[in-house]
Amino acid sequence: DADVTQTPRNRITKTGKRIMLECSQTKGHDRMYWYRQDPGLGLRLIYYSFDVKDINKGEISDGYSVSRQAQAKFSLSLESAIPNQTALYFCATTGTGDADTQYFGPGTRLTVL
Amino acid sequence: GQNIDQPTEMTATEGAIVQINCTYQTSGFNGLFWYQQHAGEAPTFLSYNVLDGLEEKGRFSSFLSRSKGYSYLLLKELQMKDSASYLCAVLDSNYQLIWGAGTKLIIKP
C-alpha cells in the first residue's frame, strides 16, 4: 500500500464549485504540505502544517484553505474554483529523522471549466 | 528574492553520461535535493547534499559547492527509463523547500 495517498486522482469541475482534495499518510510524519504544479513552473507551496492545529500559508495560498483533522490527514479546499486553479496538485509529507526529505502522494489532476 | 535555475530541457543518448546543473540563490541553506519526476507522476527522492563534495549512489551522483551556489546531478549509463524531469530544490533558512522548474531529460536510442 502507498504511504501517501490522495483522493480523487482526477476531477473535472465547473467555475464556482467547492472542491475538496484529501491526503492521507501512513508514514507517521508530523509535517504535511500541499503544492500545485503547472507546466514550465516549479512546485509552488500552497499551505503546510507541522502538526495537528498548525496551519501556515505558503507562497500561493489565496483562493485555498486547508484543514489538518488528524496527524495523518491534510485536506485542501477550493471554496469557489476558478479556471486558473486548473493544475496538478501534490500532497507531501516529511518527519523528523528524514532529513527533511519530502515524500509525495500520486497527485490530483484538477480541471476547472 | 529566492531563485533556482536549471536548464529547461536536455537531450542525451542511451548509454551515455549527462550532467544536469543547478544554481541557486536562497535566503539561507540547509541542504539541496534532487528529485526525479516522470510525466504525470509524483516526484521521487534521488539525493540530498548538505556538505560540499560528491555523493555517489549507483548510476547517479550529485555534487555540491556551497560557496558557488551550485550543484549538479550526474547520470551514467543512461537508460530509456531515465527519461524524466529532474527537479532541484533547496532547503532555505526557514526549512522550506524552494523548487526549480525542473529539467526535462530526453533519452534517444
Coordinates of C-alpha atoms in Angstrom, one line a residue:
Chain A
D1 CA 0.0 0.0 0.0
A2 CA 1.2 3.5 -0.8
D3 CA 2.5 5.6 2.1
V4 CA 0.9 8.8 0.9
T5 CA -2.5 8.7 -0.8
Q6 CA -4.6 11.4 -2.5
T7 CA -8.2 11.4 -3.5
P8 CA -9.6 12.0 -6.0
R9 CA -6.9 11.3 -8.6
N10 CA -8.7 13.2 -11.3
R11 CA -11.5 15.8 -11.0
I12 CA -13.3 18.0 -13.5
T13 CA -15.5 20.7 -12.1
K14 CA -17.1 24.0 -13.0
T15 CA -16.2 27.5 -12.1
G16 CA -17.7 28.5 -8.7
K17 CA -18.0 25.0 -7.3
R18 CA -16.4 24.0 -4.0
I19 CA -13.8 21.2 -4.2
M20 CA -12.0 19.3 -1.5
L21 CA -8.8 17.3 -2.1
E22 CA -7.9 14.7 0.5
C23 CA -4.4 13.5 1.6
S24 CA -3.7 10.6 4.0
Q25 CA -0.3 9.2 5.1
T26 CA 0.7 6.1 7.0
K27 CA 4.4 7.2 7.4
G28 CA 3.7 8.7 10.9
H29 CA 5.1 12.0 9.7
D30 CA 4.2 15.2 11.5
R31 CA 4.7 17.7 8.6
M32 CA 2.4 17.8 5.6
Y33 CA 2.4 20.1 2.6
W34 CA 0.2 21.0 -0.4
Y35 CA 1.7 22.0 -3.7
R36 CA 0.5 22.8 -7.1
Q37 CA 2.4 22.2 -10.3
D38 CA 1.9 24.0 -13.6
P39 CA 3.7 23.2 -16.9
G40 CA 7.0 25.0 -17.0
L41 CA 6.9 26.1 -13.4
G42 CA 8.3 24.6 -10.3
L43 CA 6.3 23.2 -7.5
R44 CA 4.7 26.0 -5.6
L45 CA 3.7 25.7 -1.9
I46 CA 0.1 26.4 -1.1
Y47 CA -0.1 25.5 2.6
Y48 CA 1.8 23.5 5.1
S49 CA 1.3 22.1 8.6
F50 CA 3.8 21.0 11.2
D51 CA 1.2 19.3 13.4
V52 CA -2.5 19.0 14.1
K53 CA -3.9 22.5 14.6
D54 CA -0.9 24.1 13.0
I55 CA -1.6 25.8 9.7
N56 CA 0.8 28.0 7.7
K57 CA 0.3 29.8 4.4
G58 CA 2.7 29.1 1.6
E59 CA 3.6 31.1 -1.5
I60 CA 0.2 31.0 -3.2
S61 CA -2.5 30.5 -0.5
D62 CA -5.1 32.9 -2.0
G63 CA -8.2 31.0 -3.0
Y64 CA -7.4 27.9 -1.0
S65 CA -7.9 26.7 2.6
V66 CA -6.8 23.6 4.4
S67 CA -7.7 21.5 7.4
R68 CA -5.5 19.2 9.4
Q69 CA -8.0 16.9 11.0
A70 CA -5.5 14.4 12.4
Q71 CA -1.8 13.8 12.1
A72 CA -2.4 11.5 9.2
K73 CA -4.8 13.7 7.2
F74 CA -4.5 17.0 5.5
S75 CA -7.2 18.3 3.2
L76 CA -7.2 21.2 0.7
S77 CA -10.3 23.1 -0.3
L78 CA -11.1 25.4 -3.1
E79 CA -14.1 27.4 -1.9
S80 CA -15.0 28.7 -5.3
A81 CA -13.0 27.1 -8.1
I82 CA -11.8 29.2 -11.0
P83 CA -10.2 28.1 -14.3
N84 CA -6.6 29.3 -13.3
Q85 CA -6.7 26.8 -10.5
T86 CA -6.5 24.0 -13.1
A87 CA -3.3 22.2 -12.2
L88 CA -1.7 19.1 -10.8
Y89 CA -1.9 19.1 -7.0
F90 CA 0.5 17.2 -4.8
C91 CA 0.5 16.4 -1.1
A92 CA 3.8 15.7 0.6
T93 CA 5.0 14.6 4.0
T94 CA 8.2 14.6 6.0
G95 CA 9.2 13.9 9.5
T96 CA 12.0 14.2 12.0
G97 CA 14.7 11.7 11.2
D98 CA 14.1 12.0 7.5
A99 CA 16.5 14.9 7.0
D100 CA 13.6 17.0 5.6
T101 CA 13.1 14.6 2.6
Q102 CA 9.6 15.0 1.3
Y103 CA 7.6 12.1 0.2
F104 CA 4.9 12.8 -2.3
G105 CA 1.4 11.4 -3.0
P106 CA 0.5 10.4 -6.5
G107 CA -1.2 13.8 -7.3
T108 CA -4.6 15.0 -8.2
R109 CA -5.3 16.4 -11.6
L110 CA -7.9 19.1 -11.3
T111 CA -9.6 20.8 -14.2
V112 CA -11.8 23.8 -13.7
L113 CA -14.0 24.6 -16.7
Chain B
G1 CA 14.4 37.0 -3.8
Q2 CA 15.0 33.3 -4.0
N3 CA 15.9 31.7 -7.2
I4 CA 16.8 28.3 -8.5
D5 CA 18.0 27.9 -12.1
Q6 CA 18.3 24.8 -14.2
P7 CA 18.1 24.1 -17.9
T8 CA 14.6 23.6 -19.3
E9 CA 15.5 20.6 -21.4
M10 CA 18.4 18.3 -22.3
T11 CA 18.9 15.5 -24.7
A12 CA 21.3 12.6 -24.4
T13 CA 21.9 9.2 -25.9
E14 CA 21.2 5.8 -24.3
G15 CA 24.4 4.5 -22.6
A16 CA 26.0 8.0 -22.4
I17 CA 26.6 10.3 -19.4
V18 CA 24.7 13.5 -18.8
Q19 CA 25.2 16.3 -16.2
I20 CA 22.3 18.5 -15.1
N21 CA 23.3 21.7 -13.5
C22 CA 21.5 23.7 -10.8
T23 CA 22.4 27.2 -9.5
Y24 CA 20.7 28.8 -6.5
Q25 CA 20.3 32.0 -4.6
T26 CA 18.3 31.5 -1.5
S27 CA 17.9 33.0 2.0
G28 CA 20.0 30.6 3.9
F29 CA 20.9 27.0 3.0
N30 CA 20.1 23.8 4.8
G31 CA 20.6 21.3 2.1
L32 CA 19.9 20.6 -1.6
F33 CA 17.7 17.9 -3.0
W34 CA 17.4 16.2 -6.4
Y35 CA 14.1 14.5 -7.3
Q36 CA 13.1 12.6 -10.4
Q37 CA 9.6 13.1 -11.9
H38 CA 8.2 11.0 -14.7
A39 CA 5.4 12.7 -16.7
G40 CA 2.2 12.9 -14.8
E41 CA 3.7 11.1 -11.7
A42 CA 4.9 12.2 -8.3
P43 CA 8.4 13.4 -7.7
T44 CA 10.6 10.8 -6.1
F45 CA 13.7 11.5 -4.0
L46 CA 17.1 10.9 -5.6
S47 CA 19.7 12.6 -3.5
Y48 CA 20.5 15.1 -0.7
N49 CA 23.7 17.2 -0.3
V50 CA 24.4 19.4 2.6
L51 CA 28.2 19.4 2.6
D52 CA 30.5 20.2 -0.3
G53 CA 31.5 17.3 -2.5
L54 CA 30.2 14.4 -4.4
E55 CA 27.7 11.9 -3.3
E56 CA 27.5 8.7 -5.3
K57 CA 24.5 6.4 -5.4
G58 CA 24.7 3.7 -8.2
R59 CA 24.4 5.3 -11.6
F60 CA 23.5 8.7 -10.1
S61 CA 25.9 11.1 -8.4
S62 CA 25.2 14.6 -7.0
F63 CA 27.7 17.3 -6.4
L64 CA 27.5 20.5 -4.3
S65 CA 29.6 23.6 -4.0
R66 CA 28.0 25.9 -1.3
S67 CA 30.5 28.8 -2.0
K68 CA 29.4 28.8 -5.7
G69 CA 25.7 28.2 -5.1
Y70 CA 26.0 25.3 -7.5
S71 CA 25.1 21.7 -7.8
Y72 CA 24.9 19.1 -10.5
L73 CA 23.3 15.7 -11.0
L74 CA 25.4 13.2 -13.0
L75 CA 23.6 10.3 -14.6
K76 CA 25.8 7.5 -16.1
E77 CA 25.0 4.6 -18.4
L78 CA 21.8 6.3 -19.4
Q79 CA 18.7 4.1 -19.9
M80 CA 15.5 4.9 -21.7
K81 CA 13.7 4.8 -18.3
D82 CA 15.8 7.8 -17.2
S83 CA 13.7 10.0 -19.5
A84 CA 12.0 12.2 -16.9
S85 CA 12.2 15.7 -15.4
Y86 CA 14.8 16.3 -12.7
L87 CA 14.0 18.8 -10.0
C88 CA 16.5 20.7 -7.9
A89 CA 15.3 22.0 -4.6
V90 CA 17.0 24.0 -1.8
L91 CA 16.0 23.9 1.9
D92 CA 16.2 27.6 3.0
S93 CA 16.8 29.2 6.4
N94 CA 13.1 28.5 7.3
Y95 CA 13.4 24.9 6.3
Q96 CA 11.1 25.4 3.4
L97 CA 11.9 23.7 0.1
I98 CA 12.4 26.1 -2.8
W99 CA 12.0 24.3 -6.1
G100 CA 13.5 24.8 -9.5
A101 CA 11.2 24.5 -12.6
G102 CA 12.9 21.2 -13.5
T103 CA 15.0 19.9 -16.4
K104 CA 13.3 17.6 -18.9
L105 CA 15.7 14.9 -19.9
I106 CA 15.1 13.2 -23.2
I107 CA 17.0 10.0 -23.9
K108 CA 17.4 8.9 -27.5
P109 CA 18.3 5.4 -28.6

